[in-house]
Short mmCIF file of N, CA, C and O in Angstrom, two decimals:
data_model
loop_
_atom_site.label_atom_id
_atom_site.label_comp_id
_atom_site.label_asym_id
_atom_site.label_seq_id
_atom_site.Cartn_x
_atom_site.Cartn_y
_atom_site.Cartn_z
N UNK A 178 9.90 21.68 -6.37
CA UNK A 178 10.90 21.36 -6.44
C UNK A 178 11.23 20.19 -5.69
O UNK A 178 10.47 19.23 -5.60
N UNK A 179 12.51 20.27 -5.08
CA UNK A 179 12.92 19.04 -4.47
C UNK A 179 12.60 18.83 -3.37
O UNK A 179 13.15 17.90 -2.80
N UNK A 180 11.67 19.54 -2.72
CA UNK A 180 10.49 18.97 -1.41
C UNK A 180 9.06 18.32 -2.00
O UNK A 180 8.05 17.92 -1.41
N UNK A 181 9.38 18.37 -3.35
CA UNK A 181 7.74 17.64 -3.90
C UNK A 181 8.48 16.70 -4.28
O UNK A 181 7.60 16.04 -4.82
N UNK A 182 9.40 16.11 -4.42
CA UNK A 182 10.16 14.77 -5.50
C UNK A 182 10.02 13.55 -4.48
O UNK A 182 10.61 13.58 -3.40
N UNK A 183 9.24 12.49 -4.87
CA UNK A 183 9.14 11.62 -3.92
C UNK A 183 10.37 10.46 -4.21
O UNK A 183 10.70 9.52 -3.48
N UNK A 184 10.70 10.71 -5.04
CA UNK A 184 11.77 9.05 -5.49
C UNK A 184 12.49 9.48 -6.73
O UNK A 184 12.36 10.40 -7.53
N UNK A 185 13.38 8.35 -6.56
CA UNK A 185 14.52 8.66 -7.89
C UNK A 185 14.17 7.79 -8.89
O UNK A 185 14.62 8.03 -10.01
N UNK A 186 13.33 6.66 -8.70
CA UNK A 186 12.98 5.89 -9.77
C UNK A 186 11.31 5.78 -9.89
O UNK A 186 10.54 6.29 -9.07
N UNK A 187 11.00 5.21 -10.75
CA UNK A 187 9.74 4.92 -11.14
C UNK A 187 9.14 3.95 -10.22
O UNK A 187 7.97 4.12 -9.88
N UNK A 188 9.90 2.83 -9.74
CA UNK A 188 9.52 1.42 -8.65
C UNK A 188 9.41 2.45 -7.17
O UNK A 188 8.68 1.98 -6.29
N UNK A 189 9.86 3.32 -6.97
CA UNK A 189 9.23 3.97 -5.45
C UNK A 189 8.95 5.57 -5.15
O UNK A 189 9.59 6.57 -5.45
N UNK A 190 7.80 5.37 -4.47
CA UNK A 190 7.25 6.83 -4.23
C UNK A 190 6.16 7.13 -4.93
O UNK A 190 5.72 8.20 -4.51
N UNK A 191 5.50 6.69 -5.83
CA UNK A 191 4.43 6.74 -6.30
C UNK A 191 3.55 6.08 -6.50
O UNK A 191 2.59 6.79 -6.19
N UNK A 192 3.03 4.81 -6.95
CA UNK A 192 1.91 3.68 -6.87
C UNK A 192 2.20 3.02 -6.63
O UNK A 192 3.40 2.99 -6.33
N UNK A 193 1.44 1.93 -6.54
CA UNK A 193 1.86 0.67 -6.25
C UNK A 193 0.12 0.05 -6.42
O UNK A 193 -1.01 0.54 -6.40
N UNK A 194 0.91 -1.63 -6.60
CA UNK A 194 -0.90 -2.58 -7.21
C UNK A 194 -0.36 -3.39 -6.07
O UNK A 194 0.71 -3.41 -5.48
N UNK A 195 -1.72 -4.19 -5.96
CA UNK A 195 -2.06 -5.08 -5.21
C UNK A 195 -1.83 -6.48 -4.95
O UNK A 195 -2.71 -7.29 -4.66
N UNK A 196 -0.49 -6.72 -5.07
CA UNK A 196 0.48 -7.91 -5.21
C UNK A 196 -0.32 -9.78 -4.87
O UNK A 196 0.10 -10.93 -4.95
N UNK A 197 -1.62 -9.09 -4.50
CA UNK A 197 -2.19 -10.79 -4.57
C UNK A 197 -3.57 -10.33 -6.07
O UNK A 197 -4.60 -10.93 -6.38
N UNK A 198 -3.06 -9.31 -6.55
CA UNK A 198 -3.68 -9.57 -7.81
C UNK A 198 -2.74 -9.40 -9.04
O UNK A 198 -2.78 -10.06 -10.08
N UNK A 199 -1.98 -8.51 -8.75
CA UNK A 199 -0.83 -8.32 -9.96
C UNK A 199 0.61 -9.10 -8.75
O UNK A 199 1.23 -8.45 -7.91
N UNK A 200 0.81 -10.75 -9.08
CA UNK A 200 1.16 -11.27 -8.34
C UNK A 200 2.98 -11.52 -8.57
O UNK A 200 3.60 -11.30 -9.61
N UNK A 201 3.40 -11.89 -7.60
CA UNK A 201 4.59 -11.95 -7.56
C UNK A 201 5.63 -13.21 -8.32
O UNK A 201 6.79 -13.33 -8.71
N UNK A 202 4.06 -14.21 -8.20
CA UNK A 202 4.82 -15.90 -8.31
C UNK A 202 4.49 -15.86 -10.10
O UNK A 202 5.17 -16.48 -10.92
N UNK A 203 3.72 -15.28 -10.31
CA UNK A 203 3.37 -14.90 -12.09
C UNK A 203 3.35 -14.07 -12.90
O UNK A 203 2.67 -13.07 -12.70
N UNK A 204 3.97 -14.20 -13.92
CA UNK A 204 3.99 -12.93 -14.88
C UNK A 204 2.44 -12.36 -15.20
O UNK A 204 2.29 -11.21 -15.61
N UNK A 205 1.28 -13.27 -14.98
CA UNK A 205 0.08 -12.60 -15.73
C UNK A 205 -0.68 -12.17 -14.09
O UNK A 205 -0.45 -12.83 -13.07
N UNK A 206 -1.40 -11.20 -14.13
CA UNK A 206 -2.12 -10.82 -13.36
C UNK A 206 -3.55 -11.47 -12.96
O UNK A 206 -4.06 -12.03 -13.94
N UNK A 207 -4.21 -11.54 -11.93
CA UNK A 207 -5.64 -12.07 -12.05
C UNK A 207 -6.25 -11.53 -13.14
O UNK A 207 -5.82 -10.52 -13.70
N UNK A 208 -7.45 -12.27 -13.58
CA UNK A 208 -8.40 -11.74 -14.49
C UNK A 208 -9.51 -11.18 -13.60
O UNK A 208 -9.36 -11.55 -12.43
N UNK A 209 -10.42 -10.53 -13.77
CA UNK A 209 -11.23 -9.50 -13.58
C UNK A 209 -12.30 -10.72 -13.37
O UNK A 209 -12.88 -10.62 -12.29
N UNK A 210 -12.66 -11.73 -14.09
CA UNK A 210 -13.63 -12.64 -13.61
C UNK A 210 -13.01 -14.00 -12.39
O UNK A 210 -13.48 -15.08 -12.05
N UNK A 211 -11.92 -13.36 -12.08
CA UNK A 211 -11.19 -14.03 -10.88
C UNK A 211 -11.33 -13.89 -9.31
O UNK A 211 -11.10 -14.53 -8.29
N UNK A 212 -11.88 -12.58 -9.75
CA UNK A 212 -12.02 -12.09 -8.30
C UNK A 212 -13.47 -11.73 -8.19
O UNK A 212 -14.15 -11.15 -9.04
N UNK A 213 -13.89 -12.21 -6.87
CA UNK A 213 -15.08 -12.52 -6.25
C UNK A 213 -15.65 -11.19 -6.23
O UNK A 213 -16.68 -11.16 -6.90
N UNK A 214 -15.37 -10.11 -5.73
CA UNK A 214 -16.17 -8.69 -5.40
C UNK A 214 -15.37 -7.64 -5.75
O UNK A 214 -15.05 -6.78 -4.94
N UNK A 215 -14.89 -7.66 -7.31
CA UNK A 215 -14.19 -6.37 -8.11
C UNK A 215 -14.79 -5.49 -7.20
O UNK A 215 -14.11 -4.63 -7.78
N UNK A 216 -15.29 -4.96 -6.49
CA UNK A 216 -15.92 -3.46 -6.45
C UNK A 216 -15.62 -2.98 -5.22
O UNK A 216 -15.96 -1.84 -4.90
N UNK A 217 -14.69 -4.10 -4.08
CA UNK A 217 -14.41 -4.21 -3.28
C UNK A 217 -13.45 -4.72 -2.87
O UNK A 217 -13.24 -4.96 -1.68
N UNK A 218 -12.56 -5.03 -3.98
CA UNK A 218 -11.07 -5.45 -3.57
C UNK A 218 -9.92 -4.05 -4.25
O UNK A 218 -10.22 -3.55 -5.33
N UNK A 219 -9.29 -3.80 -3.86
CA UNK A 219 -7.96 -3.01 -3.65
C UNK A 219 -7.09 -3.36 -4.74
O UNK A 219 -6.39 -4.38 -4.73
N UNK A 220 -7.12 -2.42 -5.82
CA UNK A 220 -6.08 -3.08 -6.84
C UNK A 220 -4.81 -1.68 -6.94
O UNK A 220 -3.62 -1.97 -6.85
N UNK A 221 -5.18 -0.46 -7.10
CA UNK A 221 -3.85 0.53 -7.23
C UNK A 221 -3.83 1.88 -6.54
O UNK A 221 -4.61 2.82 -6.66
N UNK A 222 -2.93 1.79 -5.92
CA UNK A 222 -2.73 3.08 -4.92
C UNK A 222 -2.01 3.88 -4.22
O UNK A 222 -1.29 2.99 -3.77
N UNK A 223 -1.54 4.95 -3.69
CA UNK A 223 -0.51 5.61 -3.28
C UNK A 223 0.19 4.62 -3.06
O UNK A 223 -0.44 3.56 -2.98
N UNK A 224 1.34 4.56 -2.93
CA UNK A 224 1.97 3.75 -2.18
C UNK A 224 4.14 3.81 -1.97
O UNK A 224 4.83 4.60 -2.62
N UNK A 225 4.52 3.12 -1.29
CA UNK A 225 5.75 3.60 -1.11
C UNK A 225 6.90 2.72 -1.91
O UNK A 225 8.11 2.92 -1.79
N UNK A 226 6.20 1.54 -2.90
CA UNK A 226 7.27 0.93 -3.89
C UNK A 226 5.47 0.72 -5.30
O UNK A 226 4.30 1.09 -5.27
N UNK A 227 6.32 -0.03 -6.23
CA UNK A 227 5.87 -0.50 -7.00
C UNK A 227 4.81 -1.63 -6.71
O UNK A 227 4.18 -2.04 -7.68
N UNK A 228 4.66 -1.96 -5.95
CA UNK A 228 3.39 -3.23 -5.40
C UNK A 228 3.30 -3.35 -3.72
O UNK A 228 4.10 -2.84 -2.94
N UNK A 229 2.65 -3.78 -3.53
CA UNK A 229 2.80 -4.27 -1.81
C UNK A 229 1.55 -5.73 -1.86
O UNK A 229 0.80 -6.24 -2.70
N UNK A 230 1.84 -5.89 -0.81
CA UNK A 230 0.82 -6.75 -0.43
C UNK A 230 0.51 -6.87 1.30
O UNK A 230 1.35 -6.72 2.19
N UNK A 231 -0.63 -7.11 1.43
CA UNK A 231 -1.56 -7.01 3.11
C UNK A 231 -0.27 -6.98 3.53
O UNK A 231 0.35 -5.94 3.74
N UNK A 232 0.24 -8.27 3.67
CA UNK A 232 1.71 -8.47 5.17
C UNK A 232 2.41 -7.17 5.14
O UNK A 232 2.62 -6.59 6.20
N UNK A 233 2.76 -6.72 4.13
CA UNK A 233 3.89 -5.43 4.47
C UNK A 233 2.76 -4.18 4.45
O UNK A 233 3.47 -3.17 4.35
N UNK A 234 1.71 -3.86 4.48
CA UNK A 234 0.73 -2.61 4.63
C UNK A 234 0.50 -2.92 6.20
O UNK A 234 0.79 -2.09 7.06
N UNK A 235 -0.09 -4.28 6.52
CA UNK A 235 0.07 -4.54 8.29
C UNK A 235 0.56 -4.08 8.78
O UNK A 235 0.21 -3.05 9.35
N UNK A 236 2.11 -4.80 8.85
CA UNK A 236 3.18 -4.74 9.43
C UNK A 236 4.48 -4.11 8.64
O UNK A 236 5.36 -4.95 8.43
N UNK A 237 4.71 -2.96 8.22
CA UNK A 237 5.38 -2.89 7.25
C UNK A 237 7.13 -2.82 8.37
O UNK A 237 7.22 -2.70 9.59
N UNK A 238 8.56 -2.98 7.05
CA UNK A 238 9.51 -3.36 8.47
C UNK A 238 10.61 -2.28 8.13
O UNK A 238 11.83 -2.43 8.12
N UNK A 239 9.88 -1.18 7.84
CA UNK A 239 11.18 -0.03 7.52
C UNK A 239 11.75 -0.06 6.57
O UNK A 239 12.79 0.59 6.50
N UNK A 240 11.24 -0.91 5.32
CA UNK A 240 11.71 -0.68 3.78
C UNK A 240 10.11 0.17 2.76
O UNK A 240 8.98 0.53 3.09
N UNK A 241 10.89 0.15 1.50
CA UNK A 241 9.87 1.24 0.63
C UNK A 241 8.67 0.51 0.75
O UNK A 241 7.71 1.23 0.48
N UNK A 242 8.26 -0.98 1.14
CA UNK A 242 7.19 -1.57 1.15
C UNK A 242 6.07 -1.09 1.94
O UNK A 242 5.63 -1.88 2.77
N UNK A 243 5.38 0.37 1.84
CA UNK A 243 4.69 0.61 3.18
C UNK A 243 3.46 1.59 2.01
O UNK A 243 3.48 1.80 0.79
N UNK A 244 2.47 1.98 3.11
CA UNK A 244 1.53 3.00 2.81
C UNK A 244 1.62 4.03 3.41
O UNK A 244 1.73 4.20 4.62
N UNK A 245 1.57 4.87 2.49
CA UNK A 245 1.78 6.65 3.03
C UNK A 245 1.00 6.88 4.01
O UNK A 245 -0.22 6.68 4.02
N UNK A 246 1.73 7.37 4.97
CA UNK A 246 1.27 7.75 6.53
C UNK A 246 1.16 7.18 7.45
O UNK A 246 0.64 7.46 8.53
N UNK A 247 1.89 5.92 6.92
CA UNK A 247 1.93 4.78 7.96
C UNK A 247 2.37 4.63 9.55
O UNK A 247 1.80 4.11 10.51
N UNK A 248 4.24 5.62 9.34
CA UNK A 248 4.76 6.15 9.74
C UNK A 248 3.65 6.81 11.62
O UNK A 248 3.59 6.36 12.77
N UNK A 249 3.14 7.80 11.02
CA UNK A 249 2.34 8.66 12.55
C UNK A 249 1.70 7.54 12.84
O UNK A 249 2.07 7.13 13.94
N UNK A 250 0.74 6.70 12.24
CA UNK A 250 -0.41 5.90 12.66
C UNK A 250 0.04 4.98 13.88
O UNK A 250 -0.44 4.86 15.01
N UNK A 251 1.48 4.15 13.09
CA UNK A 251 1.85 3.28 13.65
C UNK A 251 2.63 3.28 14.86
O UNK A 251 2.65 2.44 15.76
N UNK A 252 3.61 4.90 14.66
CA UNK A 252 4.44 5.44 15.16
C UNK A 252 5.84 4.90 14.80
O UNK A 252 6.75 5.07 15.61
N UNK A 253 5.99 4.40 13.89
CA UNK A 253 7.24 4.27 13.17
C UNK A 253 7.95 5.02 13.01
O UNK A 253 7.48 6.10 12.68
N UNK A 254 9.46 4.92 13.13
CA UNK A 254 10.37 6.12 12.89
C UNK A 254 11.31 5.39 11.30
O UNK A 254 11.83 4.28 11.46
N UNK A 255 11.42 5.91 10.22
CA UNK A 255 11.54 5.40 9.18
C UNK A 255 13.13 5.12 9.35
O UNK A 255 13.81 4.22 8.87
N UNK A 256 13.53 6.35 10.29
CA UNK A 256 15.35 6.46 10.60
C UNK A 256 15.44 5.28 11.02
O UNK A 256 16.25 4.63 10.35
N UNK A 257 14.64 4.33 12.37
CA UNK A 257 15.51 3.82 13.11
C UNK A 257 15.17 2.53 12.70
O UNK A 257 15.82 1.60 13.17
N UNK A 258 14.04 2.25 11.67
CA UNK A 258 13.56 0.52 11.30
C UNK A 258 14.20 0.21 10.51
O UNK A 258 13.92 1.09 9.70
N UNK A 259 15.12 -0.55 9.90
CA UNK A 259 15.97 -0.98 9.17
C UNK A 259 14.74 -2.89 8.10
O UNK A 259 13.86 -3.62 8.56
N UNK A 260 15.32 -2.85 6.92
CA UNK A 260 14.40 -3.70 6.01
C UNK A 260 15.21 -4.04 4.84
O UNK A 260 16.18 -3.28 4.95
N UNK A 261 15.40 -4.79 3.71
CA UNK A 261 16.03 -4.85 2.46
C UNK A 261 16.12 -3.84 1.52
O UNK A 261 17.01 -3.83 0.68
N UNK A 262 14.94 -2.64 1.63
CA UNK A 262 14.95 -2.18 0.91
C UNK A 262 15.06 -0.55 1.82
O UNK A 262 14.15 0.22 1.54
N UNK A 263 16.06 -0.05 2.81
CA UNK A 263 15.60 0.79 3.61
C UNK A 263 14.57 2.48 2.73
O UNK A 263 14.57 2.97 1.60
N UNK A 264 14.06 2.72 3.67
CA UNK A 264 13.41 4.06 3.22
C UNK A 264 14.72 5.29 3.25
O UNK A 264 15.48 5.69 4.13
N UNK A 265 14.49 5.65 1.67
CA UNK A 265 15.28 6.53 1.70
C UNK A 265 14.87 8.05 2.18
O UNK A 265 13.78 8.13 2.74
N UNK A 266 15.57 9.18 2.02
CA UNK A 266 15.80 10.36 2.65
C UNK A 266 14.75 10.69 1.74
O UNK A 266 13.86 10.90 2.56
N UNK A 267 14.23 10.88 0.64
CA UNK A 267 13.03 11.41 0.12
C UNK A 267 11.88 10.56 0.13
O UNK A 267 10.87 10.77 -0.54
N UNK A 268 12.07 9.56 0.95
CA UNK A 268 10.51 9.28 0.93
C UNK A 268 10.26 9.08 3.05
O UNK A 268 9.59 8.33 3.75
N UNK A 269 10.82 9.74 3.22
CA UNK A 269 10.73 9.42 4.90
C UNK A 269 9.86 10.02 5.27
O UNK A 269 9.41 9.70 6.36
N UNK A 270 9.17 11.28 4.46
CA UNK A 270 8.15 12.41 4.99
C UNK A 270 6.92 11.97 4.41
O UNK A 270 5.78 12.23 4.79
N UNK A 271 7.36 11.15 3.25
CA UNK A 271 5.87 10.47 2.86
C UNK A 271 5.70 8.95 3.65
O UNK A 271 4.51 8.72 3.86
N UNK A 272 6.38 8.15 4.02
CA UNK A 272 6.24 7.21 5.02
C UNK A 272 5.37 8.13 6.37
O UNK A 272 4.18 7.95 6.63
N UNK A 273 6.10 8.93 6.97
CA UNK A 273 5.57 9.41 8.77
C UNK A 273 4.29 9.63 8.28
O UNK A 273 3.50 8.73 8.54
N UNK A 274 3.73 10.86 7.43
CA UNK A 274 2.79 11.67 7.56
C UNK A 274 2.10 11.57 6.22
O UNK A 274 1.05 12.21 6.16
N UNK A 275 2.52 10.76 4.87
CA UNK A 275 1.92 10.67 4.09
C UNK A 275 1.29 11.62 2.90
O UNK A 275 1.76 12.76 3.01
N UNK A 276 0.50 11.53 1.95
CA UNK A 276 0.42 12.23 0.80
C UNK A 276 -1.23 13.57 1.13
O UNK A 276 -1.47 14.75 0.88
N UNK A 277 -1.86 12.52 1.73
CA UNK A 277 -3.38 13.26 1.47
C UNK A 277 -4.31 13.19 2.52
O UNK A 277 -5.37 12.56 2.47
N UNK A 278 -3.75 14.09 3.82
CA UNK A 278 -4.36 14.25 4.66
C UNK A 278 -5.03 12.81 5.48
O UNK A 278 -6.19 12.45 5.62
N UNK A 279 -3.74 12.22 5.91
CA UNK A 279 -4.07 11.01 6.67
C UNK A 279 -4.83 9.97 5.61
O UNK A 279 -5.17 8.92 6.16
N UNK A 280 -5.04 10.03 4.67
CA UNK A 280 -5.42 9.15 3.53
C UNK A 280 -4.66 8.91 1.99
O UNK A 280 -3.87 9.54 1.29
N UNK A 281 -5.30 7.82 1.93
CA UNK A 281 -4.68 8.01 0.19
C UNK A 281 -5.73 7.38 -1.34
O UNK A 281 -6.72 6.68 -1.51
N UNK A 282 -4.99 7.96 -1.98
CA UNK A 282 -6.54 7.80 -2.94
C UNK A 282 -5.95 5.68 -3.87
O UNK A 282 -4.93 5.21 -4.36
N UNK A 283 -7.17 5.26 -3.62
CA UNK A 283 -7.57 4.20 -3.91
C UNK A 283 -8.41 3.77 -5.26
O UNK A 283 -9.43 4.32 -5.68
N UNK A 284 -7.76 2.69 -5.81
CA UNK A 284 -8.66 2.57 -7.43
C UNK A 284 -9.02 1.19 -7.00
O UNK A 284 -8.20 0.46 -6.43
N UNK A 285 -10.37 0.77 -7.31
CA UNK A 285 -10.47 -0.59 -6.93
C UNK A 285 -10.95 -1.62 -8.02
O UNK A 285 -11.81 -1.23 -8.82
N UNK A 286 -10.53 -2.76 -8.10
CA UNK A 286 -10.55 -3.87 -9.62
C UNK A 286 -11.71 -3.32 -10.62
O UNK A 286 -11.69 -3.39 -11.85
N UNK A 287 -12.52 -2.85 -9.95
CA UNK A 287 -13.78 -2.78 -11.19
C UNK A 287 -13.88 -1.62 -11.65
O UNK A 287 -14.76 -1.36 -12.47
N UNK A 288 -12.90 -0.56 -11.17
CA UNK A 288 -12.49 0.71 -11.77
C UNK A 288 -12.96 2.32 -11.17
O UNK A 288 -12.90 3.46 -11.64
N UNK A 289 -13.39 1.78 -10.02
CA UNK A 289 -14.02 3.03 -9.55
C UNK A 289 -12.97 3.16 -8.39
O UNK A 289 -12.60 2.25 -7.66
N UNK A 290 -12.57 4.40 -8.35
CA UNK A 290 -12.06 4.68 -6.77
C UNK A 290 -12.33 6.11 -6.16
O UNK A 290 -13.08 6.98 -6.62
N UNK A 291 -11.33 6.16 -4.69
CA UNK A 291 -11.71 7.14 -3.92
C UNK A 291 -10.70 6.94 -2.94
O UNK A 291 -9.70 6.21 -2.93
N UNK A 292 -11.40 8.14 -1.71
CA UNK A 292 -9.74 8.39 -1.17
C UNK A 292 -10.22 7.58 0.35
O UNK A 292 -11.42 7.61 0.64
N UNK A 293 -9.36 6.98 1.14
CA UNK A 293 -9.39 6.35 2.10
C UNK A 293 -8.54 6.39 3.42
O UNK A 293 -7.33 6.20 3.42
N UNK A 294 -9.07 6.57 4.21
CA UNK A 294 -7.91 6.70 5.74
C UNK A 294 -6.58 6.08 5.36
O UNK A 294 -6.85 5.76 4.20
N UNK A 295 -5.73 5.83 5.48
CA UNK A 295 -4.56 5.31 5.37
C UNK A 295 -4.75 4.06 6.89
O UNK A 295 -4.38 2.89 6.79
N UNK A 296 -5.41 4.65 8.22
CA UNK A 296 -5.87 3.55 8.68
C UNK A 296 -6.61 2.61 8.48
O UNK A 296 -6.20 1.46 8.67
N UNK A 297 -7.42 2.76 8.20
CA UNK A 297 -8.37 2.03 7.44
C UNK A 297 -8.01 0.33 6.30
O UNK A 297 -8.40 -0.84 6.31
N UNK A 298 -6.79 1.45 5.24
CA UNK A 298 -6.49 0.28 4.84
C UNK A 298 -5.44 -0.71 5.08
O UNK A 298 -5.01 -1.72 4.53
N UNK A 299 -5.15 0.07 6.23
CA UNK A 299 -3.96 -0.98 7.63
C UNK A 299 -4.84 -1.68 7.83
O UNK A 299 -4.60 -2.85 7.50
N UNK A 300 -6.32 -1.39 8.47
CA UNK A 300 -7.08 -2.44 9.24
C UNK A 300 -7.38 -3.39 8.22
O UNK A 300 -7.33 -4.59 8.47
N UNK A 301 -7.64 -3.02 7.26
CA UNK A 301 -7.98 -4.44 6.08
C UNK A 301 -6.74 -5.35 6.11
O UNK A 301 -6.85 -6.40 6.73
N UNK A 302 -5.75 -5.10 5.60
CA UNK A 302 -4.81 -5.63 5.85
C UNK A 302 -4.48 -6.88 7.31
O UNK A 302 -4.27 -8.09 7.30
N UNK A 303 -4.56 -6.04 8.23
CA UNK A 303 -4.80 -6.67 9.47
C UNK A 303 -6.05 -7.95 9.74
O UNK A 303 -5.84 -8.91 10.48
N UNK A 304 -6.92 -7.80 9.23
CA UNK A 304 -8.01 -8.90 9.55
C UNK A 304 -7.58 -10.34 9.13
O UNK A 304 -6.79 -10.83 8.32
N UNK A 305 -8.53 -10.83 10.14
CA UNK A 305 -8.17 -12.62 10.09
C UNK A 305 -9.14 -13.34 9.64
O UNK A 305 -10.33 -13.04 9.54
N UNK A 306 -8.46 -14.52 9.32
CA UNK A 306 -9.77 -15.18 8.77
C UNK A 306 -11.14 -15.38 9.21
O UNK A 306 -11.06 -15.66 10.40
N UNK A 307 -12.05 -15.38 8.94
CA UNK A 307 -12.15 -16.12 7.60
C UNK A 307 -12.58 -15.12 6.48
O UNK A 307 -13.43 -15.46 5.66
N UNK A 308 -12.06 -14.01 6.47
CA UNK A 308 -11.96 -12.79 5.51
C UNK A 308 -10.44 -12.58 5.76
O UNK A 308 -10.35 -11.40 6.11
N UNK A 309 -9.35 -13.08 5.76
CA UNK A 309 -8.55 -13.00 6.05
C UNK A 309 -7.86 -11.53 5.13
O UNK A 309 -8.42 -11.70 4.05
N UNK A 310 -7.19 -10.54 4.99
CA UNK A 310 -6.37 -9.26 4.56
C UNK A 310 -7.90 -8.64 3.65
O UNK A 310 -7.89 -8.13 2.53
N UNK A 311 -8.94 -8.85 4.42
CA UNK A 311 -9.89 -8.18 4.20
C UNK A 311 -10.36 -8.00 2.41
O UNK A 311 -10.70 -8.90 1.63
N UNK A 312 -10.22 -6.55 2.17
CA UNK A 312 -10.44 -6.08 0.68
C UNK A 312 -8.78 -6.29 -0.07
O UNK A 312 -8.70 -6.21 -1.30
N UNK A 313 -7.84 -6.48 0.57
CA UNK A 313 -6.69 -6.54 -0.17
C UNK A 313 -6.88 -8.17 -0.50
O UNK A 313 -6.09 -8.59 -1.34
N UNK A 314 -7.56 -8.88 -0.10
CA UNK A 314 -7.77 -10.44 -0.72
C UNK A 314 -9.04 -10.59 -1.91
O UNK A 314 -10.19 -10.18 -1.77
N UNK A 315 -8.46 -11.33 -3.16
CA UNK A 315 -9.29 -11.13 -3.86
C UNK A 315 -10.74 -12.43 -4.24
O UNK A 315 -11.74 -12.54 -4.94
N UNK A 316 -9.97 -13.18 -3.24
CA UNK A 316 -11.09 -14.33 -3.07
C UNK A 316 -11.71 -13.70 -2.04
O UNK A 316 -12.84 -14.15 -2.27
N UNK A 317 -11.87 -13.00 -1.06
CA UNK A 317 -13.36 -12.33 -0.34
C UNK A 317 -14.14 -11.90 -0.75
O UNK A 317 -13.77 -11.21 -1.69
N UNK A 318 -15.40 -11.85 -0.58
CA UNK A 318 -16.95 -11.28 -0.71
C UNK A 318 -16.97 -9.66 -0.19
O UNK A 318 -18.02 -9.02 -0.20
#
């Protein structure tokens, strides 16, 4: 029932793609021979809106832009961070503590996936160049 309902719309509480491949500045998405290591870049996954990208999985700022479980890792309180898009009252329990046991399940460009720390794909996010947002960048090796 209404402790399993993550969102009122389709754009939050359930997936989200990988906004430097299904991109923001273009209607068409990368192509599959665009990206350097399909098998290792980050294309669709739990997530707390319809897309994200590295900067808001990093650092996310108290709107739906985040990864489930972000919340404990980071120690974020979803009440008190304020963002454009604030986290609403049904998705605040999937922000703190997330969907799947401190992880979330991951599909990656070349079609295979699996389930992953939710830290983990903070730390990708986090890295600097010269692999800069790690596997969420689709020009890396």
């Amino acid at each position: 029932s209404g402790s399993r309902t993550r969102a009122k719309t389709p754009f939050s509480g359930h997936y989200g793609a990988n906004e430097r491949i299904v991109t923001t500045t273009s209607s068409t998405p990368l192509s599959l021979a665009q990206l350097v290591a399909p098998a290792s870049t980050f294309l669709c996954f739990d997530c707390g809106n319809y897309r994200l990208g590295p900067e808001y999985a990093a650092a996310p700022v108290g709107s739906q832009w985040y990864i489930p479980g972000t919340g404990d890792i980071l120690g974020l309180d979803p009440v008190t961070q304020v963002g454009a898009n604030p986290i609403t009252d049904d998705l605040r329990q999937d922000f703190r503590s997330g969907r799947h046991f401190q992880g979330i399940n991951m599909a990656y460009a070349d079609g295979h996936a699996k389930w992953l720390k939710t830290e983990q794909v903070i730390q990708e996010a986090r890295k600097s160049a010269p692999n800069q947002y790690g596997a969420w960048n689709p020009a890396n090796q």
